[in-house]
PDB file of N, CA and C and ligand atoms in Angstrom:
ATOM      1  N   MET E   1      -0.003   3.726  -5.114  1.00 71.00           N
ATOM      2  CA  MET E   1      -0.383   3.187  -3.824  1.00 71.00           C
ATOM      3  C   MET E   1      -1.906   3.043  -3.784  1.00 71.00           C
ATOM      4  N   ASN E   2      -2.341   1.937  -3.270  1.00 79.00           N
ATOM      5  CA  ASN E   2      -3.761   1.665  -3.152  1.00 79.00           C
ATOM      6  C   ASN E   2      -4.157   1.792  -1.682  1.00 79.00           C
ATOM      7  N   LYS E   3      -4.967   2.806  -1.377  1.00 84.00           N
ATOM      8  CA  LYS E   3      -5.404   3.024   0.007  1.00 84.00           C
ATOM      9  C   LYS E   3      -6.896   2.728   0.102  1.00 84.00           C
ATOM     10  N   LYS E   4      -7.255   1.977   1.140  1.00 92.00           N
ATOM     11  CA  LYS E   4      -8.664   1.635   1.327  1.00 92.00           C
ATOM     12  C   LYS E   4      -8.990   1.762   2.806  1.00 92.00           C
ATOM     13  N   GLU E   5     -10.146   2.336   3.100  1.00 95.00           N
ATOM     14  CA  GLU E   5     -10.583   2.457   4.495  1.00 95.00           C
ATOM     15  C   GLU E   5     -11.911   1.750   4.653  1.00 95.00           C
ATOM     16  N   ILE E   6     -12.019   0.961   5.709  1.00 97.00           N
ATOM     17  CA  ILE E   6     -13.307   0.348   6.017  1.00 97.00           C
ATOM     18  C   ILE E   6     -13.624   0.599   7.487  1.00 97.00           C
ATOM     19  N   GLN E   7     -14.886   0.512   7.812  1.00 97.00           N
ATOM     20  CA  GLN E   7     -15.296   0.660   9.206  1.00 97.00           C
ATOM     21  C   GLN E   7     -16.021  -0.604   9.619  1.00 97.00           C
ATOM     22  N   THR E   8     -15.697  -1.066  10.809  1.00 97.00           N
ATOM     23  CA  THR E   8     -16.333  -2.259  11.340  1.00 97.00           C
ATOM     24  C   THR E   8     -16.313  -2.204  12.867  1.00 97.00           C
ATOM     25  N   GLU E   9     -17.179  -3.019  13.459  1.00 97.00           N
ATOM     26  CA  GLU E   9     -17.230  -3.048  14.914  1.00 97.00           C
ATOM     27  C   GLU E   9     -16.264  -4.095  15.449  1.00 97.00           C
ATOM     28  N   LEU E  10     -15.383  -3.664  16.348  1.00 96.00           N
ATOM     29  CA  LEU E  10     -14.396  -4.550  16.971  1.00 96.00           C
ATOM     30  C   LEU E  10     -14.356  -4.248  18.473  1.00 96.00           C
ATOM     31  N   PHE E  11     -13.734  -5.148  19.228  1.00 96.00           N
ATOM     32  CA  PHE E  11     -13.546  -4.904  20.660  1.00 96.00           C
ATOM     33  C   PHE E  11     -12.322  -4.021  20.842  1.00 96.00           C
ATOM     34  N   CYS E  12     -12.467  -2.944  21.590  1.00 95.00           N
ATOM     35  CA  CYS E  12     -11.359  -2.026  21.837  1.00 95.00           C
ATOM     36  C   CYS E  12     -10.709  -2.368  23.182  1.00 95.00           C
ATOM     37  N   GLY E  13      -9.399  -2.557  23.146  1.00 93.00           N
ATOM     38  CA  GLY E  13      -8.659  -2.871  24.362  1.00 93.00           C
ATOM     39  C   GLY E  13      -8.456  -1.666  25.256  1.00 93.00           C
ATOM     40  N   ALA E  14      -8.683  -0.462  24.741  1.00 95.00           N
ATOM     41  CA  ALA E  14      -8.502   0.752  25.540  1.00 95.00           C
ATOM     42  C   ALA E  14      -9.779   1.135  26.288  1.00 95.00           C
ATOM     43  N   CYS E  15     -10.912   1.173  25.569  1.00 94.00           N
ATOM     44  CA  CYS E  15     -12.169   1.545  26.242  1.00 94.00           C
ATOM     45  C   CYS E  15     -12.984   0.311  26.664  1.00 94.00           C
ATOM     46  N   LEU E  16     -12.434  -0.870  26.386  1.00 95.00           N
ATOM     47  CA  LEU E  16     -12.991  -2.143  26.848  1.00 95.00           C
ATOM     48  C   LEU E  16     -14.460  -2.379  26.477  1.00 95.00           C
ATOM     49  N   LYS E  17     -14.796  -2.069  25.215  1.00 95.00           N
ATOM     50  CA  LYS E  17     -16.144  -2.379  24.734  1.00 95.00           C
ATOM     51  C   LYS E  17     -16.124  -2.494  23.205  1.00 95.00           C
ATOM     52  N   ASP E  18     -17.169  -3.095  22.666  1.00 97.00           N
ATOM     53  CA  ASP E  18     -17.301  -3.178  21.210  1.00 97.00           C
ATOM     54  C   ASP E  18     -17.615  -1.782  20.695  1.00 97.00           C
ATOM     55  N   SER E  19     -16.857  -1.348  19.701  1.00 97.00           N
ATOM     56  CA  SER E  19     -17.093  -0.008  19.148  1.00 97.00           C
ATOM     57  C   SER E  19     -16.683   0.025  17.684  1.00 97.00           C
ATOM     58  N   LEU E  20     -17.123   1.085  17.007  1.00 97.00           N
ATOM     59  CA  LEU E  20     -16.802   1.250  15.594  1.00 97.00           C
ATOM     60  C   LEU E  20     -15.311   1.564  15.444  1.00 97.00           C
ATOM     61  N   HIS E  21     -14.638   0.842  14.558  1.00 97.00           N
ATOM     62  CA  HIS E  21     -13.220   1.056  14.282  1.00 97.00           C
ATOM     63  C   HIS E  21     -13.042   1.366  12.797  1.00 97.00           C
ATOM     64  N   THR E  22     -12.075   2.220  12.488  1.00 97.00           N
ATOM     65  CA  THR E  22     -11.695   2.482  11.111  1.00 97.00           C
ATOM     66  C   THR E  22     -10.374   1.760  10.850  1.00 97.00           C
ATOM     67  N   ILE E  23     -10.379   0.941   9.807  1.00 96.00           N
ATOM     68  CA  ILE E  23      -9.170   0.205   9.431  1.00 96.00           C
ATOM     69  C   ILE E  23      -8.667   0.772   8.116  1.00 96.00           C
ATOM     70  N   VAL E  24      -7.399   1.175   8.087  1.00 92.00           N
ATOM     71  CA  VAL E  24      -6.789   1.721   6.868  1.00 92.00           C
ATOM     72  C   VAL E  24      -5.855   0.657   6.294  1.00 92.00           C
ATOM     73  N   TYR E  25      -6.106   0.313   5.035  1.00 90.00           N
ATOM     74  CA  TYR E  25      -5.251  -0.643   4.313  1.00 90.00           C
ATOM     75  C   TYR E  25      -4.411   0.116   3.296  1.00 90.00           C
ATOM     76  N   LEU E  26      -3.128  -0.200   3.220  1.00 84.00           N
ATOM     77  CA  LEU E  26      -2.256   0.319   2.170  1.00 84.00           C
ATOM     78  C   LEU E  26      -1.790  -0.874   1.355  1.00 84.00           C
ATOM     79  N   ASN E  27      -2.122  -0.882   0.086  1.00 80.00           N
ATOM     80  CA  ASN E  27      -1.792  -2.011  -0.807  1.00 80.00           C
ATOM     81  C   ASN E  27      -2.207  -3.350  -0.212  1.00 80.00           C
ATOM     82  N   GLY E  28      -3.361  -3.374   0.429  1.00 83.00           N
ATOM     83  CA  GLY E  28      -3.887  -4.621   0.974  1.00 83.00           C
ATOM     84  C   GLY E  28      -3.349  -4.998   2.340  1.00 83.00           C
ATOM     85  N   ASN E  29      -2.403  -4.216   2.882  1.00 83.00           N
ATOM     86  CA  ASN E  29      -1.850  -4.490   4.211  1.00 83.00           C
ATOM     87  C   ASN E  29      -2.507  -3.572   5.232  1.00 83.00           C
ATOM     88  N   ILE E  30      -2.867  -4.115   6.405  1.00 88.00           N
ATOM     89  CA  ILE E  30      -3.434  -3.256   7.443  1.00 88.00           C
ATOM     90  C   ILE E  30      -2.349  -2.297   7.913  1.00 88.00           C
ATOM     91  N   TYR E  31      -2.630  -1.002   7.809  1.00 87.00           N
ATOM     92  CA  TYR E  31      -1.674   0.026   8.226  1.00 87.00           C
ATOM     93  C   TYR E  31      -2.056   0.626   9.568  1.00 87.00           C
ATOM     94  N   LYS E  32      -3.363   0.896   9.743  1.00 91.00           N
ATOM     95  CA  LYS E  32      -3.770   1.599  10.951  1.00 91.00           C
ATOM     96  C   LYS E  32      -5.173   1.188  11.376  1.00 91.00           C
ATOM     97  N   LEU E  33      -5.373   1.092  12.685  1.00 95.00           N
ATOM     98  CA  LEU E  33      -6.652   0.710  13.271  1.00 95.00           C
ATOM     99  C   LEU E  33      -6.993   1.767  14.319  1.00 95.00           C
ATOM    100  N   THR E  34      -8.151   2.423  14.168  1.00 97.00           N
ATOM    101  CA  THR E  34      -8.521   3.489  15.097  1.00 97.00           C
ATOM    102  C   THR E  34      -9.906   3.231  15.670  1.00 97.00           C
ATOM    103  N   CYS E  35     -10.009   3.301  16.977  1.00 97.00           N
ATOM    104  CA  CYS E  35     -11.297   3.194  17.652  1.00 97.00           C
ATOM    105  C   CYS E  35     -11.989   4.555  17.534  1.00 97.00           C
ATOM    106  N   GLU E  36     -13.168   4.579  16.946  1.00 97.00           N
ATOM    107  CA  GLU E  36     -13.896   5.843  16.767  1.00 97.00           C
ATOM    108  C   GLU E  36     -14.534   6.319  18.069  1.00 97.00           C
ATOM    109  N   GLU E  37     -14.588   5.448  19.071  1.00 96.00           N
ATOM    110  CA  GLU E  37     -15.185   5.803  20.362  1.00 96.00           C
ATOM    111  C   GLU E  37     -14.196   6.587  21.232  1.00 96.00           C
ATOM    112  N   CYS E  38     -12.976   6.050  21.394  1.00 96.00           N
ATOM    113  CA  CYS E  38     -12.007   6.689  22.292  1.00 96.00           C
ATOM    114  C   CYS E  38     -10.780   7.244  21.555  1.00 96.00           C
ATOM    115  N   GLY E  39     -10.657   6.950  20.268  1.00 96.00           N
ATOM    116  CA  GLY E  39      -9.522   7.479  19.497  1.00 96.00           C
ATOM    117  C   GLY E  39      -8.259   6.653  19.599  1.00 96.00           C
ATOM    118  N   HIS E  40      -8.312   5.545  20.347  1.00 96.00           N
ATOM    119  CA  HIS E  40      -7.123   4.696  20.474  1.00 96.00           C
ATOM    120  C   HIS E  40      -6.715   4.201  19.086  1.00 96.00           C
ATOM    121  N   THR E  41      -5.430   4.362  18.767  1.00 95.00           N
ATOM    122  CA  THR E  41      -4.938   4.028  17.439  1.00 95.00           C
ATOM    123  C   THR E  41      -3.761   3.075  17.524  1.00 95.00           C
ATOM    124  N   ILE E  42      -3.794   2.091  16.660  1.00 94.00           N
ATOM    125  CA  ILE E  42      -2.668   1.166  16.532  1.00 94.00           C
ATOM    126  C   ILE E  42      -2.160   1.301  15.097  1.00 94.00           C
ATOM    127  N   THR E  43      -0.880   1.619  14.945  1.00 89.00           N
ATOM    128  CA  THR E  43      -0.275   1.751  13.631  1.00 89.00           C
ATOM    129  C   THR E  43       0.779   0.670  13.478  1.00 89.00           C
ATOM    130  N   LYS E  44       0.718  -0.041  12.373  1.00 85.00           N
ATOM    131  CA  LYS E  44       1.716  -1.078  12.125  1.00 85.00           C
ATOM    132  C   LYS E  44       3.012  -0.389  11.695  1.00 85.00           C
ATOM    133  N   PRO E  45       4.062  -0.510  12.480  1.00 79.00           N
ATOM    134  CA  PRO E  45       5.271   0.262  12.189  1.00 79.00           C
ATOM    135  C   PRO E  45       6.030  -0.179  10.940  1.00 79.00           C
ATOM    136  N   ASP E  46       5.936  -1.452  10.592  1.00 79.00           N
ATOM    137  CA  ASP E  46       6.768  -1.932   9.484  1.00 79.00           C
ATOM    138  C   ASP E  46       5.976  -2.161   8.194  1.00 79.00           C
ATOM    139  N   VAL E  47       4.800  -1.503   8.055  1.00 76.00           N
ATOM    140  CA  VAL E  47       4.004  -1.709   6.846  1.00 76.00           C
ATOM    141  C   VAL E  47       4.749  -1.206   5.606  1.00 76.00           C
ATOM    142  N   VAL E  48       5.511  -0.127   5.749  1.00 75.00           N
ATOM    143  CA  VAL E  48       6.264   0.400   4.606  1.00 75.00           C
ATOM    144  C   VAL E  48       7.302  -0.626   4.160  1.00 75.00           C
ATOM    145  N   LYS E  49       7.944  -1.249   5.132  1.00 81.00           N
ATOM    146  CA  LYS E  49       8.936  -2.291   4.816  1.00 81.00           C
ATOM    147  C   LYS E  49       8.267  -3.450   4.078  1.00 81.00           C
ATOM    148  N   ASP E  50       7.053  -3.855   4.540  1.00 82.00           N
ATOM    149  CA  ASP E  50       6.317  -4.934   3.869  1.00 82.00           C
ATOM    150  C   ASP E  50       5.982  -4.560   2.431  1.00 82.00           C
ATOM    151  N   ILE E  51       5.511  -3.328   2.246  1.00 80.00           N
ATOM    152  CA  ILE E  51       5.106  -2.896   0.906  1.00 80.00           C
ATOM    153  C   ILE E  51       6.327  -2.773  -0.003  1.00 80.00           C
ATOM    154  N   TYR E  52       7.438  -2.238   0.534  1.00 81.00           N
ATOM    155  CA  TYR E  52       8.663  -2.176  -0.274  1.00 81.00           C
ATOM    156  C   TYR E  52       9.098  -3.592  -0.665  1.00 81.00           C
ATOM    157  N   GLY E  53       8.921  -4.551   0.245  1.00 85.00           N
ATOM    158  CA  GLY E  53       9.246  -5.952  -0.056  1.00 85.00           C
ATOM    159  C   GLY E  53       8.394  -6.491  -1.194  1.00 85.00           C
ATOM    160  N   GLU E  54       7.099  -6.104  -1.195  1.00 84.00           N
ATOM    161  CA  GLU E  54       6.209  -6.519  -2.287  1.00 84.00           C
ATOM    162  C   GLU E  54       6.660  -5.908  -3.613  1.00 84.00           C
ATOM    163  N   TYR E  55       7.077  -4.626  -3.574  1.00 83.00           N
ATOM    164  CA  TYR E  55       7.563  -3.984  -4.803  1.00 83.00           C
ATOM    165  C   TYR E  55       8.812  -4.707  -5.315  1.00 83.00           C
ATOM    166  N   LEU E  56       9.706  -5.040  -4.394  1.00 87.00           N
ATOM    167  CA  LEU E  56      10.934  -5.741  -4.793  1.00 87.00           C
ATOM    168  C   LEU E  56      10.594  -7.085  -5.430  1.00 87.00           C
ATOM    169  N   GLU E  57       9.628  -7.800  -4.835  1.00 89.00           N
ATOM    170  CA  GLU E  57       9.210  -9.083  -5.389  1.00 89.00           C
ATOM    171  C   GLU E  57       8.601  -8.912  -6.781  1.00 89.00           C
ATOM    172  N   ARG E  58       7.832  -7.847  -6.961  1.00 87.00           N
ATOM    173  CA  ARG E  58       7.256  -7.570  -8.290  1.00 87.00           C
ATOM    174  C   ARG E  58       8.346  -7.323  -9.317  1.00 87.00           C
ATOM    175  N   ILE E  59       9.385  -6.579  -8.911  1.00 87.00           N
ATOM    176  CA  ILE E  59      10.497  -6.293  -9.836  1.00 87.00           C
ATOM    177  C   ILE E  59      11.203  -7.593 -10.201  1.00 87.00           C
ATOM    178  N   LEU E  60      11.482  -8.403  -9.190  1.00 91.00           N
ATOM    179  CA  LEU E  60      12.243  -9.642  -9.436  1.00 91.00           C
ATOM    180  C   LEU E  60      11.442 -10.660 -10.246  1.00 91.00           C
ATOM    181  N   SER E  61      10.105 -10.652 -10.107  1.00 92.00           N
ATOM    182  CA  SER E  61       9.299 -11.625 -10.829  1.00 92.00           C
ATOM    183  C   SER E  61       8.859 -11.121 -12.208  1.00 92.00           C
ATOM    184  N   LYS E  62       9.168  -9.863 -12.537  1.00 89.00           N
ATOM    185  CA  LYS E  62       8.704  -9.276 -13.793  1.00 89.00           C
ATOM    186  C   LYS E  62       9.169 -10.067 -15.025  1.00 89.00           C
ATOM    187  N   PRO E  63      10.440 -10.473 -15.120  1.00 90.00           N
ATOM    188  CA  PRO E  63      10.841 -11.226 -16.314  1.00 90.00           C
ATOM    189  C   PRO E  63      10.011 -12.497 -16.509  1.00 90.00           C
ATOM    190  N   HIS E  64       9.736 -13.204 -15.438  1.00 93.00           N
ATOM    191  CA  HIS E  64       8.946 -14.437 -15.523  1.00 93.00           C
ATOM    192  C   HIS E  64       7.508 -14.126 -15.948  1.00 93.00           C
ATOM    193  N   ARG E  65       6.920 -13.089 -15.354  1.00 92.00           N
ATOM    194  CA  ARG E  65       5.540 -12.707 -15.695  1.00 92.00           C
ATOM    195  C   ARG E  65       5.445 -12.242 -17.143  1.00 92.00           C
ATOM    196  N   LEU E  66       6.478 -11.543 -17.595  1.00 90.00           N
ATOM    197  CA  LEU E  66       6.504 -11.065 -18.982  1.00 90.00           C
ATOM    198  C   LEU E  66       6.619 -12.231 -19.958  1.00 90.00           C
ATOM    199  N   LYS E  67       7.428 -13.211 -19.607  1.00 92.00           N
ATOM    200  CA  LYS E  67       7.577 -14.410 -20.450  1.00 92.00           C
ATOM    201  C   LYS E  67       6.229 -15.118 -20.576  1.00 92.00           C
ATOM    202  N   ASP E  68       5.520 -15.281 -19.460  1.00 94.00           N
ATOM    203  CA  ASP E  68       4.188 -15.912 -19.490  1.00 94.00           C
ATOM    204  C   ASP E  68       3.219 -15.122 -20.356  1.00 94.00           C
ATOM    205  N   GLU E  69       3.270 -13.792 -20.222  1.00 92.00           N
ATOM    206  CA  GLU E  69       2.363 -12.934 -20.984  1.00 92.00           C
ATOM    207  C   GLU E  69       2.653 -13.047 -22.491  1.00 92.00           C
ATOM    208  N   ILE E  70       3.924 -13.095 -22.857  1.00 92.00           N
ATOM    209  CA  ILE E  70       4.295 -13.222 -24.274  1.00 92.00           C
ATOM    210  C   ILE E  70       3.815 -14.564 -24.830  1.00 92.00           C
ATOM    211  N   GLU E  71       3.917 -15.615 -24.018  1.00 94.00           N
ATOM    212  CA  GLU E  71       3.456 -16.931 -24.473  1.00 94.00           C
ATOM    213  C   GLU E  71       1.936 -16.975 -24.680  1.00 94.00           C
ATOM    214  N   LYS E  72       1.191 -16.266 -23.812  1.00 94.00           N
ATOM    215  CA  LYS E  72      -0.277 -16.293 -23.900  1.00 94.00           C
ATOM    216  C   LYS E  72      -0.806 -15.352 -24.978  1.00 94.00           C
ATOM    217  N   HIS E  73      -0.254 -14.128 -25.048  1.00 93.00           N
ATOM    218  CA  HIS E  73      -0.748 -13.119 -25.996  1.00 93.00           C
ATOM    219  C   HIS E  73       0.450 -12.467 -26.685  1.00 93.00           C
ATOM    220  N   PRO E  74       1.119 -13.185 -27.605  1.00 91.00           N
ATOM    221  CA  PRO E  74       2.376 -12.659 -28.171  1.00 91.00           C
ATOM    222  C   PRO E  74       2.245 -11.321 -28.899  1.00 91.00           C
ATOM    223  N   SER E  75       1.290 -11.196 -29.820  1.00 92.00           N
ATOM    224  CA  SER E  75       1.233  -9.956 -30.614  1.00 92.00           C
ATOM    225  C   SER E  75       0.820  -8.749 -29.764  1.00 92.00           C
ATOM    226  N   LYS E  76      -0.145  -8.953 -28.882  1.00 90.00           N
ATOM    227  CA  LYS E  76      -0.604  -7.855 -28.020  1.00 90.00           C
ATOM    228  C   LYS E  76       0.522  -7.389 -27.082  1.00 90.00           C
ATOM    229  N   THR E  77       1.238  -8.359 -26.508  1.00 89.00           N
ATOM    230  CA  THR E  77       2.308  -8.023 -25.566  1.00 89.00           C
ATOM    231  C   THR E  77       3.449  -7.310 -26.274  1.00 89.00           C
ATOM    232  N   ILE E  78       3.862  -7.831 -27.419  1.00 88.00           N
ATOM    233  CA  ILE E  78       5.008  -7.249 -28.116  1.00 88.00           C
ATOM    234  C   ILE E  78       4.674  -5.854 -28.659  1.00 88.00           C
ATOM    235  N   SER E  79       3.433  -5.658 -29.117  1.00 90.00           N
ATOM    236  CA  SER E  79       3.079  -4.329 -29.637  1.00 90.00           C
ATOM    237  C   SER E  79       3.002  -3.277 -28.523  1.00 90.00           C
ATOM    238  N   SER E  80       2.646  -3.684 -27.301  1.00 90.00           N
ATOM    239  CA  SER E  80       2.540  -2.708 -26.209  1.00 90.00           C
ATOM    240  C   SER E  80       3.845  -2.565 -25.420  1.00 90.00           C
ATOM    241  N   LEU E  81       4.800  -3.437 -25.708  1.00 87.00           N
ATOM    242  CA  LEU E  81       6.038  -3.469 -24.913  1.00 87.00           C
ATOM    243  C   LEU E  81       6.840  -2.164 -24.928  1.00 87.00           C
ATOM    244  N   PRO E  82       7.064  -1.538 -26.090  1.00 89.00           N
ATOM    245  CA  PRO E  82       7.886  -0.311 -26.066  1.00 89.00           C
ATOM    246  C   PRO E  82       7.327   0.775 -25.141  1.00 89.00           C
ATOM    247  N   SER E  83       6.034   1.032 -25.223  1.00 89.00           N
ATOM    248  CA  SER E  83       5.467   2.094 -24.367  1.00 89.00           C
ATOM    249  C   SER E  83       5.483   1.678 -22.901  1.00 89.00           C
ATOM    250  N   ARG E  84       5.291   0.394 -22.631  1.00 87.00           N
ATOM    251  CA  ARG E  84       5.319  -0.069 -21.236  1.00 87.00           C
ATOM    252  C   ARG E  84       6.718   0.037 -20.652  1.00 87.00           C
ATOM    253  N   ILE E  85       7.720  -0.295 -21.464  1.00 86.00           N
ATOM    254  CA  ILE E  85       9.108  -0.230 -20.980  1.00 86.00           C
ATOM    255  C   ILE E  85       9.485   1.216 -20.672  1.00 86.00           C
ATOM    256  N   ILE E  86       9.051   2.128 -21.526  1.00 90.00           N
ATOM    257  CA  ILE E  86       9.379   3.542 -21.312  1.00 90.00           C
ATOM    258  C   ILE E  86       8.648   4.100 -20.095  1.00 90.00           C
ATOM    259  N   SER E  87       7.372   3.754 -19.936  1.00 90.00           N
ATOM    260  CA  SER E  87       6.587   4.361 -18.859  1.00 90.00           C
ATOM    261  C   SER E  87       6.744   3.652 -17.513  1.00 90.00           C
ATOM    262  N   LYS E  88       7.251   2.417 -17.504  1.00 86.00           N
ATOM    263  CA  LYS E  88       7.316   1.636 -16.259  1.00 86.00           C
ATOM    264  C   LYS E  88       8.073   2.340 -15.131  1.00 86.00           C
ATOM    265  N   PRO E  89       9.282   2.862 -15.380  1.00 87.00           N
ATOM    266  CA  PRO E  89       9.984   3.523 -14.266  1.00 87.00           C
ATOM    267  C   PRO E  89       9.187   4.690 -13.683  1.00 87.00           C
ATOM    268  N   PHE E  90       8.483   5.446 -14.529  1.00 89.00           N
ATOM    269  CA  PHE E  90       7.701   6.588 -14.041  1.00 89.00           C
ATOM    270  C   PHE E  90       6.492   6.112 -13.239  1.00 89.00           C
ATOM    271  N   ARG E  91       5.828   5.051 -13.721  1.00 88.00           N
ATOM    272  CA  ARG E  91       4.673   4.521 -12.989  1.00 88.00           C
ATOM    273  C   ARG E  91       5.106   3.972 -11.638  1.00 88.00           C
ATOM    274  N   PHE E  92       6.243   3.285 -11.640  1.00 84.00           N
ATOM    275  CA  PHE E  92       6.761   2.688 -10.412  1.00 84.00           C
ATOM    276  C   PHE E  92       7.168   3.785  -9.415  1.00 84.00           C
ATOM    277  N   TYR E  93       7.843   4.820  -9.908  1.00 87.00           N
ATOM    278  CA  TYR E  93       8.251   5.933  -9.054  1.00 87.00           C
ATOM    279  C   TYR E  93       7.011   6.605  -8.454  1.00 87.00           C
ATOM    280  N   LYS E  94       5.979   6.790  -9.275  1.00 87.00           N
ATOM    281  CA  LYS E  94       4.753   7.442  -8.811  1.00 87.00           C
ATOM    282  C   LYS E  94       4.101   6.625  -7.688  1.00 87.00           C
ATOM    283  N   GLU E  95       4.089   5.296  -7.827  1.00 83.00           N
ATOM    284  CA  GLU E  95       3.523   4.436  -6.776  1.00 83.00           C
ATOM    285  C   GLU E  95       4.305   4.581  -5.474  1.00 83.00           C
ATOM    286  N   LEU E  96       5.639   4.496  -5.577  1.00 81.00           N
ATOM    287  CA  LEU E  96       6.472   4.595  -4.377  1.00 81.00           C
ATOM    288  C   LEU E  96       6.372   5.981  -3.747  1.00 81.00           C
ATOM    289  N   GLU E  97       6.337   7.017  -4.567  1.00 84.00           N
ATOM    290  CA  GLU E  97       6.234   8.377  -4.052  1.00 84.00           C
ATOM    291  C   GLU E  97       4.892   8.568  -3.352  1.00 84.00           C
ATOM    292  N   GLY E  98       3.829   8.011  -3.918  1.00 81.00           N
ATOM    293  CA  GLY E  98       2.508   8.094  -3.286  1.00 81.00           C
ATOM    294  C   GLY E  98       2.509   7.432  -1.917  1.00 81.00           C
ATOM    295  N   LEU E  99       3.131   6.272  -1.813  1.00 77.00           N
ATOM    296  CA  LEU E  99       3.222   5.563  -0.536  1.00 77.00           C
ATOM    297  C   LEU E  99       4.054   6.365   0.459  1.00 77.00           C
ATOM    298  N   ARG E 100       5.226   6.813   0.019  1.00 78.00           N
ATOM    299  CA  ARG E 100       6.137   7.542   0.902  1.00 78.00           C
ATOM    300  C   ARG E 100       5.475   8.829   1.417  1.00 78.00           C
ATOM    301  N   SER E 101       4.863   9.594   0.528  1.00 80.00           N
ATOM    302  CA  SER E 101       4.275  10.859   0.964  1.00 80.00           C
ATOM    303  C   SER E 101       3.090  10.617   1.901  1.00 80.00           C
ATOM    304  N   TYR E 102       2.285   9.571   1.642  1.00 74.00           N
ATOM    305  CA  TYR E 102       1.148   9.286   2.519  1.00 74.00           C
ATOM    306  C   TYR E 102       1.636   8.913   3.915  1.00 74.00           C
ATOM    307  N   VAL E 103       2.597   7.996   3.995  1.00 71.00           N
ATOM    308  CA  VAL E 103       3.057   7.513   5.299  1.00 71.00           C
ATOM    309  C   VAL E 103       3.744   8.629   6.077  1.00 71.00           C
ATOM    310  N   TYR E 104       4.614   9.425   5.440  1.00 74.00           N
ATOM    311  CA  TYR E 104       5.325  10.459   6.184  1.00 74.00           C
ATOM    312  C   TYR E 104       4.427  11.641   6.526  1.00 74.00           C
ATOM    313  N   LYS E 105       3.461  11.947   5.651  1.00 74.00           N
ATOM    314  CA  LYS E 105       2.504  13.010   5.957  1.00 74.00           C
ATOM    315  C   LYS E 105       1.645  12.583   7.149  1.00 74.00           C
ATOM    316  N   LYS E 106       1.220  11.305   7.176  1.00 64.00           N
ATOM    317  CA  LYS E 106       0.412  10.806   8.276  1.00 64.00           C
ATOM    318  C   LYS E 106       1.217  10.797   9.570  1.00 64.00           C
ATOM    319  N   LYS E 107       2.519  10.435   9.494  1.00 65.00           N
ATOM    320  CA  LYS E 107       3.346  10.423  10.705  1.00 65.00           C
ATOM    321  C   LYS E 107       3.436  11.818  11.300  1.00 65.00           C
ATOM    322  N   LYS E 108       3.643  12.836  10.443  1.00 70.00           N
ATOM    323  CA  LYS E 108       3.724  14.214  10.932  1.00 70.00           C
ATOM    324  C   LYS E 108       2.404  14.635  11.568  1.00 70.00           C
ATOM    325  N   THR E 109       1.281  14.276  10.935  1.00 67.00           N
ATOM    326  CA  THR E 109      -0.040  14.604  11.475  1.00 67.00           C
ATOM    327  C   THR E 109      -0.241  13.918  12.818  1.00 67.00           C
ATOM    328  N   ASP E 110       0.130  12.622  12.892  1.00 63.00           N
ATOM    329  CA  ASP E 110      -0.027  11.879  14.135  1.00 63.00           C
ATOM    330  C   ASP E 110       0.839  12.464  15.247  1.00 63.00           C
ATOM    331  N   GLU E 111       2.077  12.893  14.916  1.00 63.00           N
ATOM    332  CA  GLU E 111       2.966  13.492  15.926  1.00 63.00           C
ATOM    333  C   GLU E 111       2.395  14.801  16.443  1.00 63.00           C
ATOM    334  N   LYS E 112       1.770  15.591  15.561  1.00 62.00           N
ATOM    335  CA  LYS E 112       1.156  16.851  16.000  1.00 62.00           C
ATOM    336  C   LYS E 112       0.000  16.580  16.947  1.00 62.00           C
ATOM    337  N   ASP E 113      -0.782  15.513  16.653  1.00 56.00           N
ATOM    338  CA  ASP E 113      -1.922  15.174  17.490  1.00 56.00           C
ATOM    339  C   ASP E 113      -1.500  14.764  18.888  1.00 56.00           C
ATOM    340  N   VAL E 114      -0.323  14.103  19.011  1.00 48.00           N
ATOM    341  CA  VAL E 114       0.156  13.616  20.307  1.00 48.00           C
ATOM    342  C   VAL E 114       0.633  14.774  21.172  1.00 48.00           C
ATOM    343  N   LYS E 115       1.282  15.783  20.534  1.00 47.00           N
ATOM    344  CA  LYS E 115       1.843  16.910  21.307  1.00 47.00           C
ATOM    345  C   LYS E 115       0.775  17.812  21.867  1.00 47.00           C
TER     346      LYS E 115
HETATM  347 ZN1  LIG U   1     -11.815   2.522  22.235  1.00 91.63          ZN
END
């Protein structure tokens, strides 16, 4: 999972003024927007569904991408193929587990903050 945080000034609909906001991106998708002035937070509820959709698309397009790679760099691709085939399920599981643990850990933290 690729997580990136940036800070920028945006208009806050809760405190009704321009203020510093923290934007959290997960795999390039906006996941959460927080106003640093008043703490108002907007979380995109279906970001996990979007990211899972991207993973599914990557899986489905892999044969085509592999064919292109073999055509462009045949010897390099074929020599690295056995180790990539063996490690791919573990790398993929690690990515999904990283996403799942981040999102559910954040949900628990957010629920504690609300109570
Ligand atoms: Zn605000």
